[in-house]
Amino acid sequence: SVHAEEGRSERRRPNIVFILADDLGWGDVSGYGAEDLETPHIDRLIADGVKFNAAYANCPVCSPTRAALLSGRYPERAGVPGVIRAQDPADSWGYLRPGAVLLSDLLQSVGYRTTLVGKWHLGVEPENLPHARGFDTFHGFLGDMMDDYFTHRRAGVNYMRFNEEVIDPPGHATDLFTNWADDSIATRSSEQDPFFLYLAYNAPHTPIQPKKDWLATVTHLDEGVNEKRARLIALIEHMDDGIGQVVAALKKHALWENTLIVFTSDNGGQSNVGANNGPWRGGKGEMYEGGIRVPQVAVWPGRFEAGS
């Protein structure tokens, strides 16, 4: 009806929060059957929204999946058939094509305020920095992986940035990214325009380096878990806690009801560091199910049926 169309046109456009884990296995979420870890905040998203049982990443490694997610193209068509390695150009497999229009570009063009917090991994050339690819604000890490969650270097190079400024913040990367996401939500809450927050954790990518307090919690809860598995569990549960903080920030600023949240992983878990990919064969780096089938959930209060 005419009145229904008028109501839809007056409804405020939703904010969008896209949360991407790095190397989180299908079976490393308690809502997907993990029995030796707890991810209550991801599980809460599952209860509040739509759980995907057969979601697939576009590639079993980092850069191609990120290029595909943001461009809506197959990785090769976005110019990124393999892993981009800024520290080793001779072994770098991609250059994000200028003609690849990203989700950030599109949302920016229709009035969204766009922010990337966390891992970029789509190039360090000036033309491929987040600011040049549709993001108003960038607070995070440009490279592929950190050699240390606390010093944030890769092969001795500091890739941490606030917009285009080199920064050297203290603290565990998971805490930093969570705090910066919370800060972005607080800032955007006072603005009239809707926002797009792309929060890309580097957890639980190697090195498996959890904070001591989180590791102590894991070993206390299950004394039978081996050390390798315990370290990965601690890294995952720490990230889950950060996701809970981001959701709490949305609710604190009265944004929860009008925000679309998507959570997923860029590929399957890395088998040789103790990841659990559920019943699926293989893991990160392999085109078997374990390498590309990923946990995924979408929540939009009042629009998506809870628990579906």
Short mmCIF file of N, CA, C and O in Angstrom, two decimals, residues 29-125:
data_model
loop_
_atom_site.label_atom_id
_atom_site.label_comp_id
_atom_site.label_asym_id
_atom_site.label_seq_id
_atom_site.Cartn_x
_atom_site.Cartn_y
_atom_site.Cartn_z
N VAL A 29 33.37 -22.43 17.84
CA VAL A 29 32.32 -21.59 18.43
C VAL A 29 31.40 -22.54 19.19
O VAL A 29 30.97 -23.55 18.64
N SER A 30 31.10 -22.24 20.45
CA SER A 30 30.26 -23.17 21.20
C SER A 30 28.88 -23.31 20.57
O SER A 30 28.27 -24.38 20.65
N GLY A 31 28.41 -22.26 19.90
CA GLY A 31 27.13 -22.34 19.20
C GLY A 31 27.15 -23.23 17.98
O GLY A 31 26.11 -23.55 17.41
N TYR A 32 28.34 -23.65 17.56
CA TYR A 32 28.50 -24.59 16.45
C TYR A 32 28.97 -25.96 16.94
O TYR A 32 29.42 -26.78 16.14
N GLY A 33 28.94 -26.16 18.23
CA GLY A 33 29.21 -27.49 18.75
C GLY A 33 30.50 -27.67 19.53
O GLY A 33 30.77 -28.77 20.01
N ALA A 34 31.31 -26.62 19.67
CA ALA A 34 32.55 -26.76 20.44
C ALA A 34 32.21 -27.09 21.89
O ALA A 34 31.36 -26.44 22.51
N GLU A 35 32.88 -28.08 22.45
CA GLU A 35 32.60 -28.53 23.81
C GLU A 35 33.68 -28.13 24.81
O GLU A 35 33.46 -28.27 26.02
N ASP A 36 34.82 -27.67 24.33
CA ASP A 36 35.91 -27.35 25.25
C ASP A 36 36.18 -25.85 25.34
O ASP A 36 37.19 -25.43 25.90
N LEU A 37 35.31 -25.04 24.79
CA LEU A 37 35.43 -23.59 24.91
C LEU A 37 34.05 -22.97 25.00
O LEU A 37 33.04 -23.62 24.70
N GLU A 38 34.01 -21.71 25.40
CA GLU A 38 32.75 -20.99 25.53
C GLU A 38 32.84 -19.66 24.79
O GLU A 38 33.75 -18.87 25.04
N THR A 39 31.89 -19.44 23.90
CA THR A 39 31.79 -18.15 23.19
C THR A 39 30.40 -17.58 23.42
O THR A 39 29.57 -17.53 22.50
N PRO A 40 30.10 -17.15 24.61
CA PRO A 40 28.72 -16.75 24.95
C PRO A 40 28.23 -15.55 24.15
O PRO A 40 27.02 -15.45 23.89
N HIS A 41 29.11 -14.66 23.74
CA HIS A 41 28.66 -13.45 23.04
C HIS A 41 28.35 -13.74 21.57
O HIS A 41 27.37 -13.21 21.03
N ILE A 42 29.15 -14.58 20.94
CA ILE A 42 28.80 -15.03 19.59
C ILE A 42 27.53 -15.87 19.65
O ILE A 42 26.63 -15.74 18.80
N ASP A 43 27.42 -16.72 20.68
CA ASP A 43 26.22 -17.54 20.84
C ASP A 43 24.98 -16.67 21.03
O ASP A 43 23.88 -17.00 20.56
N ARG A 44 25.13 -15.53 21.71
CA ARG A 44 24.01 -14.62 21.90
C ARG A 44 23.57 -14.02 20.57
O ARG A 44 22.37 -13.86 20.31
N LEU A 45 24.54 -13.72 19.70
CA LEU A 45 24.20 -13.24 18.36
C LEU A 45 23.42 -14.33 17.60
O LEU A 45 22.44 -14.03 16.91
N ILE A 46 23.87 -15.57 17.76
CA ILE A 46 23.16 -16.67 17.10
C ILE A 46 21.73 -16.75 17.60
O ILE A 46 20.78 -16.91 16.80
N ALA A 47 21.53 -16.59 18.90
CA ALA A 47 20.18 -16.65 19.47
C ALA A 47 19.32 -15.48 19.01
O ALA A 47 18.11 -15.61 18.86
N ASP A 48 19.95 -14.33 18.77
CA ASP A 48 19.21 -13.12 18.40
C ASP A 48 18.97 -12.98 16.91
O ASP A 48 18.23 -12.08 16.49
N GLY A 49 19.61 -13.83 16.09
CA GLY A 49 19.51 -13.62 14.65
C GLY A 49 19.45 -14.90 13.85
O GLY A 49 18.85 -15.89 14.26
N VAL A 50 20.12 -14.87 12.70
CA VAL A 50 20.10 -15.97 11.74
C VAL A 50 21.45 -16.68 11.78
O VAL A 50 22.49 -16.07 11.55
N LYS A 51 21.42 -17.97 12.06
CA LYS A 51 22.63 -18.78 12.05
C LYS A 51 22.76 -19.46 10.69
O LYS A 51 21.83 -20.10 10.21
N PHE A 52 23.92 -19.33 10.07
CA PHE A 52 24.17 -19.95 8.78
C PHE A 52 24.91 -21.27 9.00
O PHE A 52 26.00 -21.29 9.57
N ASN A 53 24.33 -22.35 8.53
CA ASN A 53 24.94 -23.66 8.72
C ASN A 53 25.85 -24.06 7.56
O ASN A 53 26.62 -25.01 7.68
N ALA A 54 25.75 -23.38 6.44
CA ALA A 54 26.58 -23.71 5.28
C ALA A 54 27.09 -22.42 4.64
O ALA A 54 26.89 -22.17 3.45
N ALA A 55 27.76 -21.61 5.44
CA ALA A 55 28.38 -20.38 4.93
C ALA A 55 29.80 -20.70 4.48
O ALA A 55 30.52 -21.46 5.13
N TYR A 56 30.19 -20.11 3.37
CA TYR A 56 31.51 -20.37 2.81
C TYR A 56 32.31 -19.10 2.64
O TYR A 56 31.79 -18.07 2.17
N ALA A 57 33.60 -19.17 2.98
CA ALA A 57 34.54 -18.11 2.61
C ALA A 57 34.88 -18.29 1.13
O ALA A 57 34.75 -19.38 0.58
N ASN A 58 35.33 -17.22 0.50
CA ASN A 58 35.66 -17.28 -0.91
C ASN A 58 37.03 -17.89 -1.18
O ASN A 58 37.38 -18.15 -2.33
N CYS A 59 37.81 -18.09 -0.14
CA CYS A 59 39.15 -18.65 -0.29
C CYS A 59 39.60 -19.17 1.07
O CYS A 59 39.12 -18.68 2.10
N PRO A 60 40.50 -20.14 1.12
CA PRO A 60 40.95 -20.65 2.41
C PRO A 60 42.10 -19.86 3.04
O PRO A 60 42.71 -20.34 4.00
N VAL A 61 42.40 -18.67 2.50
CA VAL A 61 43.42 -17.80 3.09
C VAL A 61 42.93 -16.35 3.09
O VAL A 61 41.93 -16.02 2.45
N CYS A 62 43.70 -15.49 3.76
CA CYS A 62 43.25 -14.15 4.17
C CYS A 62 42.87 -13.18 3.05
O CYS A 62 41.71 -12.81 2.89
N SER A 63 43.86 -12.67 2.32
CA SER A 63 43.62 -11.54 1.40
C SER A 63 42.51 -11.79 0.39
O SER A 63 41.66 -10.92 0.18
N PRO A 64 42.50 -12.95 -0.30
CA PRO A 64 41.45 -13.15 -1.30
C PRO A 64 40.04 -13.07 -0.74
O PRO A 64 39.14 -12.49 -1.36
N THR A 65 39.84 -13.65 0.45
CA THR A 65 38.52 -13.59 1.06
C THR A 65 38.13 -12.15 1.36
O THR A 65 36.99 -11.73 1.13
N ARG A 66 39.06 -11.36 1.90
CA ARG A 66 38.77 -9.96 2.22
C ARG A 66 38.44 -9.17 0.97
O ARG A 66 37.52 -8.33 0.96
N ALA A 67 39.17 -9.43 -0.10
CA ALA A 67 38.89 -8.74 -1.36
C ALA A 67 37.50 -9.11 -1.88
O ALA A 67 36.75 -8.26 -2.36
N ALA A 68 37.15 -10.39 -1.76
CA ALA A 68 35.85 -10.84 -2.23
C ALA A 68 34.71 -10.27 -1.38
O ALA A 68 33.68 -9.83 -1.90
N LEU A 69 34.89 -10.30 -0.06
CA LEU A 69 33.86 -9.78 0.83
C LEU A 69 33.56 -8.32 0.55
O LEU A 69 32.40 -7.90 0.52
N LEU A 70 34.60 -7.52 0.35
CA LEU A 70 34.40 -6.08 0.18
C LEU A 70 34.00 -5.69 -1.24
O LEU A 70 33.34 -4.66 -1.44
N SER A 71 34.40 -6.49 -2.22
CA SER A 71 34.12 -6.11 -3.61
C SER A 71 32.91 -6.80 -4.22
O SER A 71 32.37 -6.33 -5.23
N GLY A 72 32.51 -7.93 -3.62
CA GLY A 72 31.43 -8.70 -4.24
C GLY A 72 31.86 -9.42 -5.50
O GLY A 72 31.03 -9.89 -6.27
N ARG A 73 33.17 -9.53 -5.72
CA ARG A 73 33.72 -10.23 -6.88
C ARG A 73 34.49 -11.46 -6.43
O ARG A 73 34.93 -11.55 -5.29
N TYR A 74 34.65 -12.40 -7.37
CA TYR A 74 35.58 -13.48 -7.09
C TYR A 74 36.96 -12.85 -6.84
O TYR A 74 37.28 -11.81 -7.42
N PRO A 75 37.77 -13.46 -5.96
CA PRO A 75 39.06 -12.85 -5.63
C PRO A 75 39.91 -12.48 -6.85
O PRO A 75 40.50 -11.40 -6.90
N GLU A 76 39.97 -13.38 -7.84
CA GLU A 76 40.78 -13.10 -9.02
C GLU A 76 40.29 -11.86 -9.76
O GLU A 76 41.08 -11.06 -10.27
N ARG A 77 38.98 -11.68 -9.82
CA ARG A 77 38.43 -10.51 -10.52
C ARG A 77 38.67 -9.22 -9.75
O ARG A 77 38.64 -8.13 -10.32
N ALA A 78 38.90 -9.34 -8.45
CA ALA A 78 39.25 -8.17 -7.65
C ALA A 78 40.76 -7.91 -7.67
O ALA A 78 41.23 -6.93 -7.10
N GLY A 79 41.51 -8.81 -8.34
CA GLY A 79 42.94 -8.64 -8.45
C GLY A 79 43.75 -9.30 -7.36
O GLY A 79 44.95 -9.09 -7.25
N VAL A 80 43.08 -10.13 -6.53
CA VAL A 80 43.77 -10.71 -5.37
C VAL A 80 43.57 -12.23 -5.35
O VAL A 80 42.76 -12.76 -4.58
N PRO A 81 44.31 -12.96 -6.19
CA PRO A 81 44.15 -14.42 -6.22
C PRO A 81 44.83 -15.13 -5.07
O PRO A 81 44.57 -16.31 -4.82
N GLY A 82 45.74 -14.44 -4.35
CA GLY A 82 46.46 -15.08 -3.26
C GLY A 82 46.80 -14.08 -2.18
O GLY A 82 46.30 -12.95 -2.17
N VAL A 83 47.67 -14.48 -1.27
CA VAL A 83 48.01 -13.65 -0.11
C VAL A 83 48.91 -12.48 -0.53
O VAL A 83 49.92 -12.66 -1.21
N ILE A 84 48.53 -11.28 -0.12
CA ILE A 84 49.36 -10.09 -0.32
C ILE A 84 50.38 -10.04 0.81
O ILE A 84 50.02 -10.07 1.99
N ARG A 85 51.65 -9.96 0.46
CA ARG A 85 52.73 -9.90 1.45
C ARG A 85 53.54 -8.63 1.22
O ARG A 85 54.45 -8.61 0.38
N ALA A 86 53.21 -7.60 1.97
CA ALA A 86 53.89 -6.32 1.80
C ALA A 86 55.37 -6.42 2.10
O ALA A 86 56.19 -5.70 1.51
N GLN A 87 55.74 -7.31 3.02
CA GLN A 87 57.14 -7.42 3.42
C GLN A 87 57.95 -8.28 2.46
O GLN A 87 59.18 -8.35 2.56
N ASP A 88 57.29 -8.92 1.50
CA ASP A 88 57.99 -9.80 0.55
C ASP A 88 57.32 -9.71 -0.82
O ASP A 88 56.58 -10.60 -1.21
N PRO A 89 57.58 -8.62 -1.56
CA PRO A 89 56.92 -8.43 -2.86
C PRO A 89 57.11 -9.59 -3.83
O PRO A 89 56.23 -9.85 -4.66
N ALA A 90 58.22 -10.27 -3.74
CA ALA A 90 58.47 -11.39 -4.66
C ALA A 90 57.53 -12.56 -4.38
O ALA A 90 57.34 -13.42 -5.25
N ASP A 91 56.95 -12.61 -3.21
CA ASP A 91 56.03 -13.68 -2.85
C ASP A 91 54.66 -13.12 -2.49
O ASP A 91 53.94 -13.65 -1.66
N SER A 92 54.30 -12.03 -3.16
CA SER A 92 53.00 -11.39 -2.93
C SER A 92 52.10 -11.67 -4.11
O SER A 92 52.50 -11.50 -5.27
N TRP A 93 50.86 -12.10 -3.82
CA TRP A 93 49.98 -12.61 -4.86
C TRP A 93 48.71 -11.78 -4.99
O TRP A 93 47.61 -12.29 -4.87
N GLY A 94 48.88 -10.49 -5.25
CA GLY A 94 47.68 -9.70 -5.49
C GLY A 94 47.92 -8.21 -5.43
O GLY A 94 48.83 -7.72 -4.76
N TYR A 95 47.07 -7.50 -6.16
CA TYR A 95 47.03 -6.03 -6.15
C TYR A 95 45.57 -5.65 -6.35
O TYR A 95 44.97 -5.98 -7.39
N LEU A 96 44.98 -5.03 -5.36
CA LEU A 96 43.56 -4.70 -5.41
C LEU A 96 43.28 -3.77 -6.57
O LEU A 96 43.80 -2.65 -6.64
N ARG A 97 42.46 -4.22 -7.51
CA ARG A 97 42.26 -3.47 -8.75
C ARG A 97 41.55 -2.14 -8.52
O ARG A 97 40.59 -2.06 -7.75
N PRO A 98 42.01 -1.10 -9.22
CA PRO A 98 41.35 0.20 -9.09
C PRO A 98 39.87 0.14 -9.45
O PRO A 98 39.06 0.87 -8.89
N GLY A 99 39.50 -0.72 -10.38
CA GLY A 99 38.11 -0.81 -10.82
C GLY A 99 37.22 -1.62 -9.90
O GLY A 99 36.01 -1.71 -10.13
N ALA A 100 37.79 -2.21 -8.87
CA ALA A 100 36.99 -2.99 -7.92
C ALA A 100 36.33 -2.04 -6.93
O ALA A 100 36.98 -1.49 -6.05
N VAL A 101 35.03 -1.83 -7.10
CA VAL A 101 34.29 -0.94 -6.20
C VAL A 101 33.97 -1.70 -4.92
O VAL A 101 33.37 -2.78 -4.96
N LEU A 102 34.38 -1.15 -3.81
CA LEU A 102 34.21 -1.84 -2.53
C LEU A 102 32.92 -1.42 -1.84
O LEU A 102 32.35 -0.36 -2.13
N LEU A 103 32.48 -2.25 -0.93
CA LEU A 103 31.29 -1.95 -0.13
C LEU A 103 31.42 -0.61 0.56
O LEU A 103 30.47 0.17 0.64
N SER A 104 32.62 -0.30 1.04
CA SER A 104 32.87 0.98 1.69
C SER A 104 32.66 2.15 0.73
O SER A 104 32.11 3.19 1.11
N ASP A 105 33.07 1.99 -0.53
CA ASP A 105 32.84 3.03 -1.54
C ASP A 105 31.34 3.27 -1.74
O ASP A 105 30.87 4.41 -1.77
N LEU A 106 30.61 2.18 -1.89
CA LEU A 106 29.17 2.29 -2.16
C LEU A 106 28.43 2.93 -0.99
O LEU A 106 27.59 3.81 -1.18
N LEU A 107 28.73 2.47 0.22
CA LEU A 107 28.05 3.02 1.38
C LEU A 107 28.43 4.48 1.61
O LEU A 107 27.58 5.31 1.96
N GLN A 108 29.69 4.81 1.39
CA GLN A 108 30.14 6.19 1.52
C GLN A 108 29.40 7.09 0.54
O GLN A 108 29.01 8.22 0.87
N SER A 109 29.14 6.58 -0.67
CA SER A 109 28.50 7.38 -1.71
C SER A 109 27.04 7.68 -1.41
O SER A 109 26.46 8.60 -1.99
N VAL A 110 26.42 6.90 -0.51
CA VAL A 110 25.02 7.15 -0.16
C VAL A 110 24.87 7.69 1.26
O VAL A 110 23.81 7.60 1.86
N GLY A 111 25.95 8.24 1.79
CA GLY A 111 25.84 8.98 3.04
C GLY A 111 26.27 8.27 4.30
O GLY A 111 26.14 8.82 5.40
N TYR A 112 26.77 7.04 4.20
CA TYR A 112 27.25 6.34 5.38
C TYR A 112 28.63 6.88 5.79
O TYR A 112 29.46 7.19 4.94
N ARG A 113 28.87 6.95 7.09
CA ARG A 113 30.20 7.22 7.63
C ARG A 113 30.88 5.88 7.80
O ARG A 113 30.36 4.99 8.48
N THR A 114 32.03 5.70 7.18
CA THR A 114 32.64 4.39 7.08
C THR A 114 33.93 4.31 7.90
O THR A 114 34.80 5.18 7.81
N THR A 115 34.05 3.25 8.67
CA THR A 115 35.21 3.07 9.54
C THR A 115 35.72 1.64 9.46
O THR A 115 34.93 0.69 9.49
N LEU A 116 37.02 1.49 9.34
CA LEU A 116 37.68 0.19 9.46
C LEU A 116 38.52 0.18 10.72
O LEU A 116 39.39 1.04 10.91
N VAL A 117 38.25 -0.79 11.57
CA VAL A 117 39.07 -1.03 12.76
C VAL A 117 39.66 -2.42 12.63
O VAL A 117 38.93 -3.39 12.41
N GLY A 118 40.99 -2.52 12.75
CA GLY A 118 41.63 -3.83 12.72
C GLY A 118 42.45 -4.07 11.48
O GLY A 118 43.08 -3.17 10.93
N LYS A 119 42.40 -5.30 11.01
CA LYS A 119 43.29 -5.77 9.95
C LYS A 119 42.78 -5.43 8.56
O LYS A 119 41.63 -5.70 8.21
N TRP A 120 43.65 -4.87 7.73
CA TRP A 120 43.32 -4.51 6.35
C TRP A 120 43.77 -5.60 5.38
O TRP A 120 42.96 -6.25 4.75
N HIS A 121 45.06 -5.78 5.20
CA HIS A 121 45.65 -6.85 4.40
C HIS A 121 45.23 -6.84 2.93
O HIS A 121 45.09 -7.89 2.31
N LEU A 122 45.02 -5.63 2.39
CA LEU A 122 44.70 -5.52 0.96
C LEU A 122 45.64 -4.54 0.26
O LEU A 122 45.26 -3.95 -0.75
N GLY A 123 46.84 -4.40 0.78
CA GLY A 123 47.84 -3.59 0.11
C GLY A 123 48.27 -2.38 0.92
O GLY A 123 47.49 -1.82 1.69
N VAL A 124 49.53 -1.99 0.73
CA VAL A 124 50.07 -0.83 1.43
C VAL A 124 50.45 0.28 0.46
O VAL A 124 51.01 1.30 0.86
N GLU A 125 50.13 0.12 -0.83
CA GLU A 125 50.36 1.19 -1.79
C GLU A 125 49.44 2.36 -1.47
O GLU A 125 48.32 2.15 -0.98
#
